[in-house]
Each structure stands twice: as C-alpha cells, then as structure tokens.
Coordinates of C-alpha atoms in Angstrom, one line a residue:
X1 CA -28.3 64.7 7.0
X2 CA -26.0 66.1 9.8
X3 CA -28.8 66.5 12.2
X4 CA -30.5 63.2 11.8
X5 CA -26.6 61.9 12.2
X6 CA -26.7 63.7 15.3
X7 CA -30.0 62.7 16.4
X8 CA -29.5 59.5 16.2
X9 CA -25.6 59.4 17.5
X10 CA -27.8 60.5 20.6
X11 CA -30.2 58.2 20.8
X12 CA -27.4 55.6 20.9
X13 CA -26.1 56.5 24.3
X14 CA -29.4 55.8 26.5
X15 CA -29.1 52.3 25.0
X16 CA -25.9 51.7 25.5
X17 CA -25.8 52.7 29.3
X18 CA -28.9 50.5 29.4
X19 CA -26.6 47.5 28.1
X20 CA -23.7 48.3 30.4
X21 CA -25.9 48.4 33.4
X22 CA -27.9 44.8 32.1
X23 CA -24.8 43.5 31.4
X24 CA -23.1 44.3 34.0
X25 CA -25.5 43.4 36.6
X26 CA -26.4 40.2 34.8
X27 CA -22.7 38.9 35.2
X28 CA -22.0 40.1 38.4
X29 CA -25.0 38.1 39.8
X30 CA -25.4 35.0 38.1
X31 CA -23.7 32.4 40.2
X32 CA -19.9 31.6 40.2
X33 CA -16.9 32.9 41.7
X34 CA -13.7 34.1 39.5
X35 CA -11.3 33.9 42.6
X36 CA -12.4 29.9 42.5
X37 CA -11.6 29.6 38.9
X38 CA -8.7 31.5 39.4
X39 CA -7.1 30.1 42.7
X40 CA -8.1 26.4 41.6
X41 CA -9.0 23.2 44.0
X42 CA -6.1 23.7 46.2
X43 CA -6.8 26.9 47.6
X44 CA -7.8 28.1 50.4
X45 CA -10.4 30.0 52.1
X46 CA -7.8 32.6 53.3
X47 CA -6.7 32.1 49.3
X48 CA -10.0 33.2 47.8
X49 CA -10.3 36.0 50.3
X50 CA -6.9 37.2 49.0
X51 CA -7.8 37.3 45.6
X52 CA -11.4 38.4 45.8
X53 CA -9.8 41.3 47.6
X54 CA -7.3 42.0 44.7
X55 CA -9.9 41.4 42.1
X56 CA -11.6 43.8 43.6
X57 CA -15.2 41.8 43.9
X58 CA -15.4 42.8 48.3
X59 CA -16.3 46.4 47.4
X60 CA -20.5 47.2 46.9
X61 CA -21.9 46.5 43.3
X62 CA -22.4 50.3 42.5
X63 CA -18.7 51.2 43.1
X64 CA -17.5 48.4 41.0
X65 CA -19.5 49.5 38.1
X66 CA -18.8 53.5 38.7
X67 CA -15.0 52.2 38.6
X68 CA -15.7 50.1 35.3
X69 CA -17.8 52.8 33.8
X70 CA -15.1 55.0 33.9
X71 CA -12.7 53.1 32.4
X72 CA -15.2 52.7 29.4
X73 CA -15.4 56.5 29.0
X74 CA -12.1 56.7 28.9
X75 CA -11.5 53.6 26.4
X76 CA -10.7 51.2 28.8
X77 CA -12.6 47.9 29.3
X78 CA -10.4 46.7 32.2
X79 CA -7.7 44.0 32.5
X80 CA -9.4 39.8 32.0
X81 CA -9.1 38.2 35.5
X82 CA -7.8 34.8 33.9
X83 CA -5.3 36.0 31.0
X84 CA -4.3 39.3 32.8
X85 CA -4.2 41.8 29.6
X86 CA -5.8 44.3 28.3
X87 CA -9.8 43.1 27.6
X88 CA -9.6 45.8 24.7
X89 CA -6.2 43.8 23.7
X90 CA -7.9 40.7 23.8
X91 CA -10.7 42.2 21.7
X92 CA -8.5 43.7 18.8
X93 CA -6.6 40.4 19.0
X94 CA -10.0 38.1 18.4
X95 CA -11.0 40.9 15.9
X96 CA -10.0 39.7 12.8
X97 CA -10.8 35.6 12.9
X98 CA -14.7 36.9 13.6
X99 CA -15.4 40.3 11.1
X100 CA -13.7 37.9 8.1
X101 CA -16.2 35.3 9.5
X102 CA -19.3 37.5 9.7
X103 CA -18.2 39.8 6.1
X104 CA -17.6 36.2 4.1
X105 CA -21.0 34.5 5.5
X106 CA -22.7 38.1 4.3
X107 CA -21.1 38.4 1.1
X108 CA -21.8 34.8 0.4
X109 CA -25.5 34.9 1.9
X110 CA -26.1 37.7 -0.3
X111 CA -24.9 36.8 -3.9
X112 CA -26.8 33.7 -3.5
X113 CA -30.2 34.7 -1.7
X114 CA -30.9 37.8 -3.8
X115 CA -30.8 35.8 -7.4
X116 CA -32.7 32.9 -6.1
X117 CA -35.3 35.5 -4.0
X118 CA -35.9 37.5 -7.4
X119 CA -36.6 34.3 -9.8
X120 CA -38.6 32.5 -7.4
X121 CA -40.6 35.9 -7.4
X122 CA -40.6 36.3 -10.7
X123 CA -41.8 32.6 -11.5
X124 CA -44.2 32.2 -8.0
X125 CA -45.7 29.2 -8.0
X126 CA -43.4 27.4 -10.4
X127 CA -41.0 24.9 -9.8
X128 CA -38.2 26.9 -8.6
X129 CA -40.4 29.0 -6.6
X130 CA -41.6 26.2 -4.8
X131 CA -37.3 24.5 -4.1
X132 CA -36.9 27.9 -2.4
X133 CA -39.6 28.2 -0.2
X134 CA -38.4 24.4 0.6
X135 CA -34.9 25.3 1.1
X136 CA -36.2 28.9 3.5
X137 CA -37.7 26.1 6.0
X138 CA -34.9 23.7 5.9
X139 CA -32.5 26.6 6.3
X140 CA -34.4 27.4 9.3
X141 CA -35.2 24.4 10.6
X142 CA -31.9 22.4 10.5
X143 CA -29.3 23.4 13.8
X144 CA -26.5 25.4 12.8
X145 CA -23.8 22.9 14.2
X146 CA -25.6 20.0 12.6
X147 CA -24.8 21.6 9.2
X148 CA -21.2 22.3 10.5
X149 CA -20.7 18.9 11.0
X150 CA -22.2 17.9 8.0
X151 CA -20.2 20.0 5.7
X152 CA -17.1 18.8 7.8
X153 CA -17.8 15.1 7.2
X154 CA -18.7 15.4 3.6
X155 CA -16.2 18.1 2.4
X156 CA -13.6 18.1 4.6
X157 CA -12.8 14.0 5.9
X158 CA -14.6 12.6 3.1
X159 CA -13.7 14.9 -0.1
X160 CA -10.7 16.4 1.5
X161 CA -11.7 19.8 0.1
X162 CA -10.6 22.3 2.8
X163 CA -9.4 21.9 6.4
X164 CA -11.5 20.4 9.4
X165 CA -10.8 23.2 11.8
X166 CA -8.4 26.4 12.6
X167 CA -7.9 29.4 11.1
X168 CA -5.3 31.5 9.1
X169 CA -4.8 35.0 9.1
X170 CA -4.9 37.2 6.4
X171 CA -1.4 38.1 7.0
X172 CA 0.2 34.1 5.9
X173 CA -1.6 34.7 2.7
X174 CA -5.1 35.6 0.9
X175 CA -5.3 31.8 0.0
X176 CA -5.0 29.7 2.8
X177 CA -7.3 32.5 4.6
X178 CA -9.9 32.3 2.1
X179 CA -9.8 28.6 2.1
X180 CA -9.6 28.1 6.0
X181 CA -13.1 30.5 6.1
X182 CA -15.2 28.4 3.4
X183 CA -16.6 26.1 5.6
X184 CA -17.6 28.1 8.6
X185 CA -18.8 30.7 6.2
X186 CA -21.2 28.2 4.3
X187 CA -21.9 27.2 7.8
X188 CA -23.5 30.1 8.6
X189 CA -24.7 31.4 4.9
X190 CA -27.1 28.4 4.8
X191 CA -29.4 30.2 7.4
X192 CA -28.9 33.7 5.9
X193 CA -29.3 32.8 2.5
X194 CA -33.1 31.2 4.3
X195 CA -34.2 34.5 5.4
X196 CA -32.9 36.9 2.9
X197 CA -34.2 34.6 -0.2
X198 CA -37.4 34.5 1.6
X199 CA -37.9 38.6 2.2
X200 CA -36.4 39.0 -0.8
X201 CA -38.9 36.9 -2.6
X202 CA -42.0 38.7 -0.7
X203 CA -41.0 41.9 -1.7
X204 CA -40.0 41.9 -5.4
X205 CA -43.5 40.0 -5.7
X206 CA -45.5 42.9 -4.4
X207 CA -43.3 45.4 -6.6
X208 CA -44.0 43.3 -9.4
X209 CA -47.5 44.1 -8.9
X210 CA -47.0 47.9 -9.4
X211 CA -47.9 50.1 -11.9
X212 CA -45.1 50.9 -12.6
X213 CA -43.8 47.9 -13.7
X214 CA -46.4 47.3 -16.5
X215 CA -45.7 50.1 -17.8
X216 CA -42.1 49.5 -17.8
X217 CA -43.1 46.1 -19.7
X218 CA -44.9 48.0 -22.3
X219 CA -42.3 50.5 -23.2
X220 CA -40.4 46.8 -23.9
X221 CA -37.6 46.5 -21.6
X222 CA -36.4 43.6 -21.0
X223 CA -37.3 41.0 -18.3
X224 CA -34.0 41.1 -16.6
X225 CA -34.1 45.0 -16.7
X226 CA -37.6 44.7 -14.9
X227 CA -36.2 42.7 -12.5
X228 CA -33.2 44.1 -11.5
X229 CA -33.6 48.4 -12.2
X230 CA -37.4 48.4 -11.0
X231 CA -38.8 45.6 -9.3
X232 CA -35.4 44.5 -7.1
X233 CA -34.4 48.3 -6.7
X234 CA -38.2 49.5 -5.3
X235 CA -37.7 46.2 -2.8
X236 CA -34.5 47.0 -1.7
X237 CA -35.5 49.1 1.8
X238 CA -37.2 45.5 3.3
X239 CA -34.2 44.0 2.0
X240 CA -31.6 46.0 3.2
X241 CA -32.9 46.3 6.9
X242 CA -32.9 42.2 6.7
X243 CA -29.6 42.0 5.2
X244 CA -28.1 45.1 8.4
X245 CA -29.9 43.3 11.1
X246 CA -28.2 40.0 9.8
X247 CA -24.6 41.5 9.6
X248 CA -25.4 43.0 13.0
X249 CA -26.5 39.7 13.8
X250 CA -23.6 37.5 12.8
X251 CA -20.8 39.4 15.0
X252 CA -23.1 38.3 18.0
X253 CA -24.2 34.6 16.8
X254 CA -21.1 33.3 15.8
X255 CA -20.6 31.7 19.2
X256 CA -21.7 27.8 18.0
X257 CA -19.6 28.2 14.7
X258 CA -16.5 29.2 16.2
X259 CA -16.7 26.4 18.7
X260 CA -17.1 23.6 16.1
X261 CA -14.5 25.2 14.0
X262 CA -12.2 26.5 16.3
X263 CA -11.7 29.5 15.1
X264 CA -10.2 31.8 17.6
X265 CA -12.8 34.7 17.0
X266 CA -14.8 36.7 19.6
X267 CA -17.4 34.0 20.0
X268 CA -14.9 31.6 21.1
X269 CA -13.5 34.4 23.8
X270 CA -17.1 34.9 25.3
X271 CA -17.2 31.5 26.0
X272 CA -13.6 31.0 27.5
X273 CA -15.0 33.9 29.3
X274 CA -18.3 32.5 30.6
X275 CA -16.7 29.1 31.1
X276 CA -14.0 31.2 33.7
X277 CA -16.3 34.0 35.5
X278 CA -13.9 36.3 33.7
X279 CA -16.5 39.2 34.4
X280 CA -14.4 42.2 32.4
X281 CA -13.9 40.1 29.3
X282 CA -17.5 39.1 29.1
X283 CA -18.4 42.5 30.2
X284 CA -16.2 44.5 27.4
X285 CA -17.3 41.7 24.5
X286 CA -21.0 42.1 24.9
X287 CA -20.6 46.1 24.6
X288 CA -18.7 46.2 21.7
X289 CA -21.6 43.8 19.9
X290 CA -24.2 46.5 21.1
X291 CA -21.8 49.2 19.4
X292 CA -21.5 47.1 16.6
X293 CA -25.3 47.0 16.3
X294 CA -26.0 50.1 16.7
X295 CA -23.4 51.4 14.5
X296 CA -25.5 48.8 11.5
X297 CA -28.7 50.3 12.4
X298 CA -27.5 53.9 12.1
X299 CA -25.6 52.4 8.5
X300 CA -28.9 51.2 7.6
X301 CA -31.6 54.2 8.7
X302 CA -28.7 56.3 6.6
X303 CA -29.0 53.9 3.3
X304 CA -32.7 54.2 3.5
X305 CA -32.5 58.1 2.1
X306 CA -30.6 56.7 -0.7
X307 CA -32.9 53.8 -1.6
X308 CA -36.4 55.7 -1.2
X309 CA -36.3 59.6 -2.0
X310 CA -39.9 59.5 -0.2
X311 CA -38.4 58.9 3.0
X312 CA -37.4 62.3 5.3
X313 CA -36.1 62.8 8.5

C-alpha cells in the first residue's frame, strides 16, 4: 500500500508542473491587459507603464513564472492584482460556498442515481427501465442554467420554497445553509444523477448475468440481498471511478451554477478573475482544481483494493 501511495504521490508532480506551465502560459498570452483593467479609462499611457512595471508584467515570461513557481513551492500563490490579498486568502475564503456545493450535489446525485440504476437493471426492459434511460438523455441533453432557471421559477417565485439566490454559511446555522444549497444542488444533481444512473444500470446488468448470482438465487436469498450484497457490490469499481471523476468534476464545473445563483464560491472567483486579467487569481484557482483532481483519482485508485481483492499494484 505505502509504495503504490508513493508511486503514485510521484506521478502527481510531472502533471502538475505540466498544468502550472499550460496554465500559466495560457493566461499570460491570451489577449488583455490587467494594468488596463486596473488603471481604468482615465489613465494614461505613462499610467499603464507605471503599473505594468509594478505588476511586474515588463520582465521576460520565464522569469515571471520562475518567480511564481517559487512562491508555489513555498505555499504562496501570489497577491490578486485587482483585490490586492493573498490569492491563497481568497481561495480559503471562496472555499466553503463551493466544497458544500459540490459534497451536497454528490451526496444527492448518489442516493438517488444508485436505487433508480439498480431497479432499472434489475427490471431492463420494463417500464421503469425504460423512464430512466429517458430521464439519462434528458439529464444530458437539457443546459445546466436552463434547469437553474427552471427550478428558480417554479420553486423559488412561484412556490416560494427556498430562496432565489445567495448563500449562507454554515456558521449562521445548519438550516438556513442547508436550505440556501437545495436549489443549486438539484441544479447540478440532475446531470449527475444522468450519468451515474446510467453506468450504474450497465454494470449491475452484466453482474446480474454472473454465475454467481444464480447461485446466490438458488441458495434463496432474497432479491434485495441479490441486488445490493452481490450484484451492486461486484459493480461498484465502474461505479466508483464515475462517481470520483464526478466529485473531481464538480469543484471545476460549478462555474455556470454559481453565476445563476450567486453563490460566492470558487467558480464565481475564476470568473471575476477572467472578467479582470487578474492572472495570479486565475493562475492559483486552476491549480488547486488539478490538486483537487488528482488528490480524487489517487482516493479512487486506493478504493479500488478495497472493492476488488483481484486487483494488485
């Protein structure tokens, strides 16, 4: 275990010094000037030199990122052109509105696709097998901010059910948090729910179609024991790697949710960030999602020797 840990913890570091460098390199070139943003309509030539200078954008490309690389190694993302803090003080600031988003849209993805995956493959070709295959294309097919503003019209102006838009920390109570995240959350479950139903459905059908489960049915255990202790459990490494990618996923792709909710969340700092060619904020954000992802693949590769004793490393 401690030596694919340490393998792997490895591996991790070529890809994220390919990120920084993409990243990096992707910002610093696309067009737009931060002194412009910064010194606004009224300034001047001599203005924009100033700031450039201060901003430190005149010196070559490779010292700017040998100067930002070290910071990283040293746990310092750099100070946001336009706010002027911290960009790992913005991060842990934005933290919070955007892992509760993510963990409730998983939570709520997963309690609902794995049931309705499991009986549609359990009763494939019936009725309810055919409302979830329906539902998996609609999921994917239908816009994330259309269903946002659909939920908003019919559950939050029309019913009056929860809030249009904000958010409340955990701190002013578990209530009002919980009821400020429904929204967003089914928001964003609607498409999860699509793909895990659908992968969860595909593999408990080809487990059901082992040997091993008809012999399980002729010792007479029950059809719910089938189900969940042998045919769910022998699907769960497809399903798992669906349900990590997704979490990993979510952190990154709540951009469009935090926007029509306004939730004050990481997504909603990248784009302040792209909006204001503030290069160190977008720079540190888009790193700590690659951590993030890696850190879920390495959770992931490590639940796989729990879930299948046949896999070795």
């Amino acid at each position: 275990m401690l030596n694919f840990l340490g393998k792997r913890l490895l591996a991790t570091l070529p890809v994220l010094l390919v990120v920084a460098i993409a990243i990096f390199m992707i910002v610093r070139l696309t067009p737009g000037d931060p002194a412009a943003v910064i010194g606004g309509n009224s300034a001047t030539s001599e203005d924009l030199d100033r700031i450039r200078v201060q901003l430190g954008l005149t010196k070559p490309l490779w010292t700017q990122f040998a100067i930002w690389g070290n910071g990283v190694l040293h746990g310092d993302l750099g100070f946001s052109f336009f706010l002027n803090k911290p960009v790992t003080e913005l991060i842990g600031q934005r933290m919070e509105p955007t892992l509760s988003l993510a963990a409730g849209t998983l939570l709520l993805a997963v309690l609902i696709a794995l049931p309705l995956g499991t009986l549609a493959a359990w009763r494939m070709g019936g009725w309810l097998d055919k409302a979830v295959m329906a539902f998996s294309v609609a999921g994917f097919s239908v816009p994330v901010f259309v269903v946002g503003y659909v939920l908003i019209y019919l559950l939050a102006m029309k019913l009056q059910w929860f809030p249009v838009q904000g958010y409340r920390r955990i701190a002013d109570g578990v209530g009002p948090w919980l009821n400020q995240l429904v929204l967003p959350c089914l928001t964003l479950a609607i498409t999860y729910v699509a793909l895990l139903s659908r992968v969860t459905r595909a593999a408990v059908s080809e487990a059901l179609t082992e040997d091993f489960i008809r012999t399980a049915r002729a010792k007479g255990i029950t059809e719910l024991q089938v189900l969940m202790h042998h045919a769910l459990r022998n699907a769960a490494v497809p399903v798992v790697t669906v349900i990590g990618v997704s979490a990993a996923l979510l952190l990154g792709g709540v951009v469009v949710t935090e926007t029509v909710y306004a939730i004050p969340g990481l997504g909603q700092l990248t784009v302040d960030a792209v909006l204001n060619r503030d290069f160190p904020v977008l720079q540190g954000v888009v790193l700590f999602f690659a951590l993030v992802y890696v850190g879920v693949n390495l959770l992931v590769d490590i639940s796989y020797l729990f879930l299948d004793p046949r896999i070795r490393y």
